[in-house]
Short mmCIF file of C-alpha atoms in Angstrom, two decimals:
data_model
loop_
_atom_site.label_atom_id
_atom_site.label_comp_id
_atom_site.label_asym_id
_atom_site.label_seq_id
_atom_site.Cartn_x
_atom_site.Cartn_y
_atom_site.Cartn_z
CA UNK A 2 -41.98 49.95 -60.76
CA UNK A 3 -39.11 47.91 -62.16
CA UNK A 4 -37.09 48.68 -59.03
CA UNK A 5 -39.93 47.49 -56.81
CA UNK A 6 -40.29 44.24 -58.78
CA UNK A 7 -36.52 43.71 -58.65
CA UNK A 8 -36.56 44.26 -54.89
CA UNK A 9 -39.33 41.67 -54.44
CA UNK A 10 -37.48 39.16 -56.55
CA UNK A 11 -34.32 39.67 -54.46
CA UNK A 12 -36.25 39.25 -51.21
CA UNK A 13 -37.90 36.07 -52.45
CA UNK A 14 -34.54 34.75 -53.58
CA UNK A 15 -32.99 35.36 -50.15
CA UNK A 16 -35.90 33.67 -48.41
CA UNK A 17 -35.67 30.70 -50.74
CA UNK A 18 -31.92 30.40 -50.12
CA UNK A 19 -32.48 30.53 -46.37
CA UNK A 20 -35.01 27.75 -46.66
CA UNK A 21 -32.32 25.58 -48.23
CA UNK A 22 -29.78 26.19 -45.44
CA UNK A 23 -29.61 23.40 -42.86
CA UNK A 24 -30.50 24.49 -39.36
CA UNK A 25 -27.13 24.87 -37.54
CA UNK A 26 -28.61 23.69 -34.24
CA UNK A 27 -30.00 20.56 -35.84
CA UNK A 28 -26.71 20.02 -37.67
CA UNK A 29 -24.76 20.23 -34.41
CA UNK A 30 -27.17 17.85 -32.72
CA UNK A 31 -26.84 15.39 -35.57
CA UNK A 32 -23.05 15.64 -35.44
CA UNK A 33 -23.11 14.84 -31.72
CA UNK A 34 -25.31 11.86 -32.43
CA UNK A 35 -22.97 10.76 -35.20
CA UNK A 36 -19.98 11.04 -32.87
CA UNK A 37 -21.77 9.18 -30.12
CA UNK A 38 -22.37 6.40 -32.61
CA UNK A 39 -18.73 6.81 -33.75
CA UNK A 40 -19.82 7.27 -37.31
CA UNK A 41 -16.87 8.60 -39.27
CA UNK A 42 -17.31 11.26 -41.93
CA UNK A 43 -15.64 8.94 -44.38
CA UNK A 44 -18.24 6.28 -43.74
CA UNK A 45 -21.08 8.75 -44.27
CA UNK A 46 -19.53 10.04 -47.49
CA UNK A 47 -19.08 6.50 -48.71
CA UNK A 48 -22.73 5.78 -48.00
CA UNK A 49 -23.86 8.95 -49.76
CA UNK A 50 -21.78 8.03 -52.79
CA UNK A 51 -23.94 4.93 -53.12
CA UNK A 52 -27.30 6.70 -52.87
CA UNK A 53 -27.72 7.04 -56.62
CA UNK A 54 -26.80 3.42 -57.15
CA UNK A 55 -29.18 2.38 -54.38
CA UNK A 56 -32.08 4.35 -55.84
CA UNK A 57 -31.58 2.66 -59.18
CA UNK A 58 -31.54 -0.69 -57.44
CA UNK A 59 -34.95 -0.11 -55.88
CA UNK A 60 -36.65 -0.66 -59.20
CA UNK A 61 -34.67 -3.75 -60.18
CA UNK A 62 -36.37 -7.12 -59.97
CA UNK A 63 -35.29 -8.96 -56.83
CA UNK A 64 -33.47 -12.26 -57.18
CA UNK A 65 -35.86 -14.80 -55.71
CA UNK A 66 -33.01 -17.21 -55.10
CA UNK A 67 -31.28 -14.79 -52.74
CA UNK A 68 -32.03 -15.43 -49.08
CA UNK A 69 -33.38 -12.48 -47.17
CA UNK A 70 -34.72 -11.76 -43.74
CA UNK A 71 -38.48 -11.47 -43.77
CA UNK A 72 -40.88 -11.32 -40.87
CA UNK A 73 -43.82 -13.69 -40.72
CA UNK A 74 -47.03 -11.84 -39.96
CA UNK A 75 -48.68 -12.57 -36.63
CA UNK A 76 -50.84 -15.65 -36.98
CA UNK A 77 -49.56 -16.36 -40.49
CA UNK A 78 -47.85 -19.62 -41.27
CA UNK A 79 -44.31 -19.60 -42.61
CA UNK A 80 -43.90 -19.23 -46.36
CA UNK A 81 -44.33 -22.58 -48.06
CA UNK A 82 -41.12 -22.01 -50.03
CA UNK A 83 -39.18 -22.13 -46.75
CA UNK A 84 -39.20 -25.60 -45.28
CA UNK A 85 -39.34 -25.93 -41.51
CA UNK A 86 -35.83 -26.23 -40.06
CA UNK A 87 -34.80 -29.75 -39.12
CA UNK A 88 -33.27 -30.62 -35.76
CA UNK A 89 -29.85 -30.49 -37.37
CA UNK A 90 -30.62 -27.17 -39.01
CA UNK A 91 -32.64 -25.47 -36.30
CA UNK A 92 -30.94 -22.10 -36.75
CA UNK A 93 -31.52 -21.85 -40.45
CA UNK A 94 -27.96 -22.68 -41.54
CA UNK A 95 -27.20 -25.21 -44.22
CA UNK A 96 -24.70 -28.03 -43.75
CA UNK A 97 -22.50 -26.37 -46.37
CA UNK A 98 -22.39 -23.07 -44.51
CA UNK A 99 -22.20 -24.41 -40.96
CA UNK A 100 -18.68 -23.95 -39.57
CA UNK A 101 -16.86 -26.97 -38.20
CA UNK A 102 -14.59 -27.52 -35.22
CA UNK A 103 -11.56 -26.36 -37.19
CA UNK A 104 -12.96 -22.87 -37.66
CA UNK A 105 -13.41 -22.62 -33.87
CA UNK A 106 -9.86 -23.76 -33.05
CA UNK A 107 -8.90 -20.23 -31.92
CA UNK A 108 -12.25 -19.55 -30.25
CA UNK A 109 -11.57 -19.33 -26.50
CA UNK A 110 -14.95 -18.23 -25.14
CA UNK A 111 -15.97 -20.26 -22.05
CA UNK A 112 -19.65 -19.71 -21.13
CA UNK A 113 -20.55 -19.28 -17.47
CA UNK A 114 -21.96 -22.26 -15.61
CA UNK A 115 -24.62 -20.67 -13.39
CA UNK A 116 -27.48 -19.54 -15.62
CA UNK A 117 -28.81 -16.17 -14.45
CA UNK A 118 -31.20 -15.54 -17.34
CA UNK A 119 -32.32 -17.34 -20.48
CA UNK A 120 -34.90 -16.13 -22.98
CA UNK A 121 -35.98 -17.35 -26.42
CA UNK A 122 -39.34 -15.48 -26.41
CA UNK A 123 -41.14 -18.81 -26.89
CA UNK A 124 -43.75 -17.89 -24.27
CA UNK A 125 -44.52 -14.52 -25.83
CA UNK A 126 -47.22 -14.06 -28.44
CA UNK A 127 -46.13 -13.00 -31.90
CA UNK A 128 -46.98 -9.33 -32.36
CA UNK A 129 -46.75 -8.51 -28.64
CA UNK A 130 -44.00 -6.85 -26.64
CA UNK A 131 -42.28 -9.48 -24.42
CA UNK A 132 -44.16 -9.84 -21.15
CA UNK A 133 -41.08 -9.75 -18.90
CA UNK A 134 -39.31 -6.90 -20.71
CA UNK A 135 -39.63 -3.13 -20.54
CA UNK A 136 -38.93 -0.34 -23.00
CA UNK A 137 -38.87 3.41 -23.48
CA UNK A 138 -40.24 3.08 -26.98
CA UNK A 139 -41.62 -0.21 -28.30
CA UNK A 140 -40.70 -3.44 -30.07
CA UNK A 141 -42.45 -6.72 -30.75
CA UNK A 142 -41.99 -10.48 -30.98
CA UNK A 143 -41.89 -11.75 -34.56
CA UNK A 144 -41.08 -14.84 -36.55
CA UNK A 145 -38.61 -14.80 -39.43
CA UNK A 146 -39.02 -16.98 -42.49
CA UNK A 147 -36.40 -19.73 -42.54
CA UNK A 148 -35.22 -19.12 -38.96
CA UNK A 149 -36.40 -21.17 -36.00
CA UNK A 150 -38.29 -19.79 -33.02
CA UNK A 151 -39.43 -16.32 -31.99
CA UNK A 152 -37.34 -13.18 -32.32
CA UNK A 153 -37.53 -9.78 -30.68
CA UNK A 154 -37.62 -6.88 -33.14
CA UNK A 155 -36.22 -3.67 -31.68
CA UNK A 156 -37.92 -0.30 -32.14
CA UNK A 157 -36.26 2.27 -34.37
CA UNK A 158 -35.25 4.38 -31.37
CA UNK A 159 -35.24 3.59 -27.66
CA UNK A 160 -33.98 1.32 -24.90
CA UNK A 161 -35.17 -2.24 -24.17
CA UNK A 162 -34.24 -4.65 -21.41
CA UNK A 163 -35.47 -7.73 -19.50
CA UNK A 164 -36.90 -6.84 -16.11
CA UNK A 165 -35.91 -10.15 -14.53
CA UNK A 166 -32.22 -9.18 -14.38
CA UNK A 167 -30.35 -5.90 -13.98
CA UNK A 168 -27.23 -6.04 -11.80
CA UNK A 169 -24.48 -8.25 -13.24
CA UNK A 170 -21.67 -9.98 -11.33
CA UNK A 171 -18.01 -9.14 -11.85
CA UNK A 172 -17.56 -12.37 -13.79
CA UNK A 173 -20.27 -13.19 -16.30
CA UNK A 174 -20.95 -14.22 -19.87
CA UNK A 175 -23.70 -13.00 -22.17
CA UNK A 176 -24.76 -14.67 -25.40
CA UNK A 177 -27.48 -14.00 -27.94
CA UNK A 178 -28.30 -14.60 -31.59
CA UNK A 179 -28.71 -11.59 -33.85
CA UNK A 180 -29.86 -10.99 -37.40
CA UNK A 181 -30.98 -8.04 -39.49
CA UNK A 182 -33.39 -7.20 -42.27
CA UNK A 183 -30.92 -6.90 -45.11
CA UNK A 184 -33.19 -4.62 -47.09
CA UNK A 185 -33.63 -1.96 -44.40
CA UNK A 186 -30.18 -1.85 -42.79
CA UNK A 187 -27.46 0.35 -44.27
CA UNK A 188 -24.12 1.80 -43.20
CA UNK A 189 -25.77 5.10 -42.28
CA UNK A 190 -28.28 3.64 -39.84
CA UNK A 191 -27.83 2.79 -36.20
CA UNK A 192 -26.73 -0.65 -35.10
CA UNK A 193 -27.68 -2.53 -31.95
CA UNK A 194 -26.10 -1.00 -28.86
CA UNK A 195 -25.29 -3.17 -25.84
CA UNK A 196 -24.69 -1.02 -22.77
CA UNK A 197 -23.03 -2.23 -19.60
CA UNK A 198 -23.83 0.89 -17.62
CA UNK A 199 -23.32 1.99 -14.06
CA UNK A 200 -26.25 0.42 -12.21
CA UNK A 201 -29.51 2.40 -12.25
CA UNK A 202 -32.95 1.26 -11.16
CA UNK A 203 -35.06 3.19 -13.67
CA UNK A 204 -33.56 1.98 -16.93
CA UNK A 205 -36.31 3.49 -19.08
CA UNK A 206 -34.87 6.91 -18.21
CA UNK A 207 -31.40 5.95 -19.47
CA UNK A 208 -30.14 8.48 -22.01
CA UNK A 209 -28.19 6.34 -24.43
CA UNK A 210 -26.87 9.44 -26.20
CA UNK A 211 -25.56 11.51 -23.29
CA UNK A 212 -25.58 9.40 -20.12
CA UNK A 213 -22.66 10.69 -17.99
CA UNK A 214 -22.06 7.62 -15.81
CA UNK A 215 -19.46 4.88 -16.17
CA UNK A 216 -20.19 2.48 -19.00
CA UNK A 217 -18.81 -0.03 -21.46
CA UNK A 218 -20.79 0.09 -24.68
CA UNK A 219 -20.76 -1.84 -27.95
CA UNK A 220 -22.52 -0.98 -31.19
CA UNK A 221 -22.96 -3.99 -33.48
CA UNK A 222 -23.45 -2.42 -36.88
CA UNK A 223 -23.81 -4.77 -39.87
CA UNK A 224 -24.59 -3.07 -43.16
CA UNK A 225 -27.19 -5.05 -45.02
CA UNK A 226 -26.70 -7.16 -48.10
CA UNK A 227 -23.02 -6.24 -48.39
CA UNK A 228 -22.25 -8.59 -45.51
CA UNK A 229 -19.93 -6.04 -43.95
CA UNK A 230 -20.17 -3.45 -41.24
CA UNK A 231 -18.38 -2.42 -38.08
CA UNK A 232 -18.27 -3.07 -34.36
CA UNK A 233 -17.81 0.05 -32.25
CA UNK A 234 -16.81 0.22 -28.60
CA UNK A 235 -16.44 3.08 -26.16
CA UNK A 236 -15.60 3.22 -22.46
CA UNK A 237 -16.21 6.05 -19.98
CA UNK A 238 -15.52 6.32 -16.26
CA UNK A 239 -17.65 7.80 -13.47
CA UNK A 240 -16.12 11.25 -13.99
CA UNK A 241 -17.49 11.34 -17.55
CA UNK A 242 -14.01 10.94 -19.03
CA UNK A 243 -13.94 8.88 -22.20
CA UNK A 244 -11.22 6.27 -21.84
CA UNK A 245 -11.61 4.54 -25.18
CA UNK A 246 -13.39 4.90 -28.49
CA UNK A 247 -12.55 2.64 -31.42
CA UNK A 248 -14.00 0.23 -33.95
CA UNK A 249 -13.21 -2.84 -36.04
CA UNK A 250 -14.61 -4.00 -39.35
CA UNK A 251 -16.72 -7.17 -39.17
CA UNK A 252 -16.73 -7.88 -42.87
CA UNK A 253 -16.06 -11.56 -43.40
CA UNK A 254 -17.36 -12.43 -39.91
CA UNK A 255 -20.97 -11.31 -40.25
CA UNK A 256 -23.20 -13.92 -41.91
CA UNK A 257 -26.04 -12.42 -43.86
CA UNK A 258 -27.88 -15.69 -44.53
CA UNK A 259 -28.13 -17.09 -41.00
CA UNK A 260 -28.28 -15.99 -37.35
CA UNK A 261 -25.05 -14.59 -35.93
CA UNK A 262 -23.97 -15.55 -32.44
CA UNK A 263 -22.71 -12.80 -30.13
CA UNK A 264 -20.63 -13.83 -27.10
CA UNK A 265 -19.46 -11.38 -24.42
CA UNK A 266 -17.22 -12.38 -21.50
CA UNK A 267 -16.37 -10.22 -18.51
CA UNK A 268 -13.65 -11.19 -16.04
CA UNK A 269 -13.16 -8.41 -13.48
CA UNK A 270 -12.01 -5.33 -15.41
CA UNK A 271 -11.53 -7.29 -18.64
CA UNK A 272 -14.10 -7.80 -21.38
CA UNK A 273 -13.98 -9.82 -24.59
CA UNK A 274 -16.39 -9.60 -27.49
CA UNK A 275 -16.88 -12.38 -30.05
CA UNK A 276 -18.83 -12.45 -33.30
CA UNK A 277 -19.48 -16.07 -34.24
CA UNK A 278 -16.07 -17.80 -33.91
CA UNK A 279 -14.03 -14.57 -34.18
CA UNK A 280 -12.79 -12.57 -31.19
CA UNK A 281 -13.17 -8.91 -32.17
CA UNK A 282 -12.16 -7.09 -28.98
CA UNK A 283 -10.18 -8.02 -25.86
CA UNK A 284 -10.03 -5.03 -23.50
CA UNK A 285 -8.12 -5.64 -20.24
CA UNK A 286 -9.13 -2.38 -18.48
CA UNK A 287 -12.70 -1.71 -19.53
CA UNK A 288 -14.67 -1.97 -16.27
CA UNK A 289 -13.99 0.27 -13.28
CA UNK A 290 -13.38 -1.40 -9.92
CA UNK A 291 -15.82 -0.69 -7.11
CA UNK A 292 -18.73 0.08 -9.46
CA UNK A 293 -21.82 -2.06 -9.93
CA UNK A 294 -22.91 -2.49 -13.53
CA UNK A 295 -26.25 -3.31 -15.13
CA UNK A 296 -27.12 -3.64 -18.80
CA UNK A 297 -29.62 -2.74 -21.50
CA UNK A 298 -30.03 -2.67 -25.26
CA UNK A 299 -30.60 0.50 -27.29
CA UNK A 300 -31.20 1.68 -30.84
CA UNK A 301 -31.32 5.15 -32.37
CA UNK A 302 -31.11 6.97 -35.70
CA UNK A 303 -33.55 4.83 -37.62
CA UNK A 304 -32.21 1.49 -36.43
CA UNK A 305 -34.88 -0.48 -38.27
CA UNK A 306 -34.58 -4.22 -38.87
CA UNK A 307 -32.66 -5.47 -35.81
CA UNK A 308 -33.60 -8.80 -34.20
CA UNK A 309 -32.27 -10.94 -31.33
CA UNK A 310 -33.16 -14.27 -29.73
CA UNK A 311 -31.75 -17.05 -27.54
CA UNK A 312 -30.34 -14.75 -24.87
CA UNK A 313 -28.31 -16.39 -22.12
CA UNK A 314 -26.56 -14.68 -19.21
CA UNK A 315 -24.49 -16.74 -16.80
CA UNK A 316 -22.15 -16.22 -13.87
CA UNK A 317 -18.69 -17.66 -14.37
CA UNK A 318 -15.92 -18.74 -12.04
CA UNK A 319 -12.28 -17.74 -12.52
CA UNK A 320 -11.11 -21.36 -12.88
CA UNK A 321 -13.62 -23.96 -14.06
CA UNK A 322 -11.07 -26.66 -14.79
CA UNK A 323 -9.98 -26.91 -11.15
CA UNK A 324 -13.34 -28.31 -10.05
CA UNK A 325 -12.77 -31.71 -11.64
CA UNK A 326 -9.42 -32.10 -9.88
CA UNK A 327 -10.26 -30.50 -6.54
CA UNK A 328 -13.93 -31.44 -6.12
CA UNK A 329 -14.03 -34.62 -8.19
CA UNK A 330 -16.81 -33.45 -10.50
CA UNK A 331 -17.50 -30.74 -13.01
CA UNK A 332 -20.83 -29.83 -14.63
CA UNK A 333 -21.13 -27.65 -17.70
CA UNK A 334 -23.91 -26.13 -19.78
CA UNK A 335 -21.29 -25.02 -22.31
CA UNK A 336 -21.34 -28.18 -24.44
CA UNK A 337 -24.15 -27.50 -26.87
CA UNK A 338 -25.98 -29.85 -29.21
CA UNK A 339 -28.33 -29.52 -32.14
CA UNK A 340 -31.99 -29.63 -31.10
CA UNK A 341 -33.13 -33.16 -30.19
CA UNK A 342 -29.86 -34.55 -31.54
CA UNK A 343 -26.45 -35.69 -30.32
CA UNK A 344 -24.40 -33.63 -32.78
CA UNK A 345 -22.14 -31.25 -30.88
CA UNK A 346 -22.14 -27.64 -31.98
CA UNK A 347 -18.71 -26.32 -33.04
CA UNK A 348 -18.99 -23.43 -30.55
CA UNK A 349 -18.48 -26.05 -27.81
CA UNK A 350 -14.85 -26.37 -28.84
CA UNK A 351 -13.36 -24.20 -26.02
CA UNK A 352 -15.13 -26.14 -23.26
CA UNK A 353 -14.12 -29.51 -24.72
CA UNK A 354 -10.55 -28.29 -25.12
CA UNK A 355 -10.48 -27.12 -21.50
CA UNK A 356 -11.64 -30.55 -20.29
CA UNK A 357 -9.17 -32.29 -22.61
CA UNK A 358 -6.35 -30.17 -21.22
CA UNK A 359 -7.25 -31.25 -17.68
CA UNK A 360 -7.32 -34.92 -18.66
CA UNK A 361 -4.09 -34.60 -20.63
CA UNK A 362 -2.35 -32.91 -17.69
CA UNK A 363 -3.57 -35.63 -15.31
CA UNK A 364 -3.08 -38.90 -17.22
CA UNK A 365 -4.04 -41.10 -14.26
CA UNK A 366 -7.56 -39.66 -14.00
CA UNK A 367 -10.55 -41.58 -15.34
CA UNK A 368 -13.97 -39.99 -15.67
CA UNK A 369 -17.60 -40.85 -16.20
CA UNK A 370 -19.40 -38.54 -18.64
CA UNK A 371 -23.09 -38.14 -17.78
CA UNK A 372 -25.67 -36.49 -20.03
CA UNK A 373 -28.73 -34.65 -18.70
CA UNK A 374 -31.76 -33.13 -20.43
CA UNK A 375 -34.70 -30.94 -19.49
CA UNK A 376 -38.20 -32.40 -19.14
CA UNK A 377 -39.57 -31.38 -22.54
CA UNK A 378 -40.82 -34.34 -24.55
CA UNK A 379 -41.04 -38.02 -23.74
CA UNK A 380 -39.06 -39.32 -20.74
CA UNK A 381 -37.82 -42.40 -22.60
CA UNK A 382 -36.67 -40.28 -25.54
CA UNK A 383 -34.85 -37.93 -23.19
CA UNK A 384 -33.12 -40.87 -21.53
CA UNK A 385 -31.89 -42.14 -24.88
CA UNK A 386 -30.84 -38.64 -25.96
CA UNK A 387 -28.80 -38.08 -22.80
CA UNK A 388 -26.97 -41.37 -23.32
CA UNK A 389 -26.18 -40.57 -26.95
CA UNK A 390 -24.96 -37.08 -26.06
CA UNK A 391 -22.61 -38.45 -23.40
CA UNK A 392 -21.26 -40.91 -25.95
CA UNK A 393 -20.80 -38.07 -28.46
CA UNK A 394 -18.73 -36.12 -25.93
CA UNK A 395 -16.53 -39.14 -25.29
CA UNK A 396 -16.06 -39.65 -29.02
CA UNK A 397 -15.12 -36.00 -29.53
CA UNK A 398 -12.59 -35.99 -26.69
CA UNK A 399 -11.03 -39.11 -28.13
CA UNK A 400 -11.03 -38.28 -31.85
CA UNK A 401 -10.59 -34.51 -31.77
CA UNK A 402 -8.33 -34.14 -28.74
CA UNK A 403 -6.53 -37.48 -28.47
CA UNK A 404 -7.80 -38.57 -25.05
CA UNK A 405 -7.65 -42.35 -24.58
CA UNK A 406 -11.22 -43.67 -24.85
CA UNK A 407 -10.44 -46.30 -22.20
CA UNK A 408 -10.21 -43.52 -19.60
CA UNK A 409 -13.82 -42.47 -20.15
CA UNK A 410 -17.14 -44.11 -19.31
CA UNK A 411 -20.55 -42.74 -20.30
CA UNK A 412 -24.04 -42.69 -18.85
CA UNK A 413 -27.31 -40.82 -19.29
CA UNK A 414 -29.80 -39.58 -16.72
CA UNK A 415 -32.34 -38.02 -19.05
CA UNK A 416 -34.63 -35.68 -17.11
CA UNK A 417 -34.34 -37.65 -13.84
CA UNK A 418 -31.91 -35.38 -11.98
CA UNK A 419 -32.81 -31.72 -12.54
CA UNK A 420 -30.80 -29.04 -10.77
CA UNK A 421 -33.42 -26.33 -11.42
CA UNK A 422 -37.18 -26.13 -12.06
CA UNK A 423 -38.26 -27.16 -15.54
CA UNK A 424 -41.11 -24.65 -15.68
CA UNK A 425 -39.08 -21.79 -17.19
CA UNK A 426 -36.44 -21.31 -19.88
CA UNK A 427 -33.75 -20.43 -17.36
CA UNK A 428 -34.23 -23.65 -15.41
CA UNK A 429 -34.39 -25.77 -18.55
CA UNK A 430 -31.13 -24.26 -19.79
CA UNK A 431 -29.49 -25.13 -16.47
CA UNK A 432 -30.75 -28.72 -16.64
CA UNK A 433 -29.40 -29.34 -20.15
CA UNK A 434 -25.88 -30.15 -19.08
CA UNK A 435 -23.00 -32.59 -19.25
CA UNK A 436 -21.37 -33.78 -16.05
CA UNK A 437 -17.86 -35.15 -15.57
CA UNK A 438 -17.31 -37.31 -12.50
CA UNK A 439 -13.86 -38.43 -11.42
CA UNK A 440 -13.68 -42.20 -10.85
#
């Protein structure tokens, strides 16, 4: 009898031990996923080391003074503790934290001039999936306390993309604002993946884990309240050969208390990636010649708490500065201003520097700077705003770059001379421009 009982106990012990063993197939699958996301074992171990500390922190009282990302429920007004952003603070940043021109002195991103797509989700209802987008999983438009406008919240796992654009030209720029929910993002979760993939028509079928076609892919992976994280990049060719896989830390460049601006610039085979004013990657041989590329966004592995807004995609020309000399005029959408104001955003530094270099290299040239707006608001107010913005550009070129003010005249056209329809965000973005005319 004792032998029988002992045998039963042994069998139960073996079964219990087997129940504790991780399924090897699932382990292998997870490892592949981890490698695809270029998660290093060291990073995982580091995250696991903090689990105990994190669990303890769950029950601590939150510091109400600490800014955090929080969605506003559909139909619910913003929290009264968060004042509505002013025109000079439309992105939720404070004057103390807003970077100035000096911090952008090494920023060389030049946005494209022909707007191909622009989307701020302002025409989409909060709580709905964007009308002109598609997805393999889900997502919704939300509002975030303290941040202006509507934001798209990505699903935890899946691909998402705008249907109004797929194929991209060989020379383009892409920009968007990004933020995270600091309380739900950690180092062990997925970031936001931006795929520039070999062109396919059915993007909902794209396998962002094992797609074999040529691609250039980025994974923007901030890690919550720590203000750190990593940016991963990998490149494969049409024969499924991986040409590159690497990453860089973004600690010190990611801003946890305000939207972060992502800028991507392709010129032929070359691609550059910027986070705010910092260039993170400059890859001269990323894209394959003779291949058409599209794009999409993707998340996986519990990528909860990822948001984007203010997307802009534009075609660029190899040499913008030559237009002023050769054609006698140059128009740019790359000089940006605060909402309804004439204060120039620091990210406009590269465009202003490019124009200053042209004027400095051609000292006999005189120009007229003309401001233009879209049709939103009162026509008289837009006229005044366009004049003030032109004057602000002249002042910046003179004070910041040393161009003789006597060489520059200013004028404003308000909304009177649109170059695109004002009935959509893309057209409005194209109409908000500054023009330089050679005299």
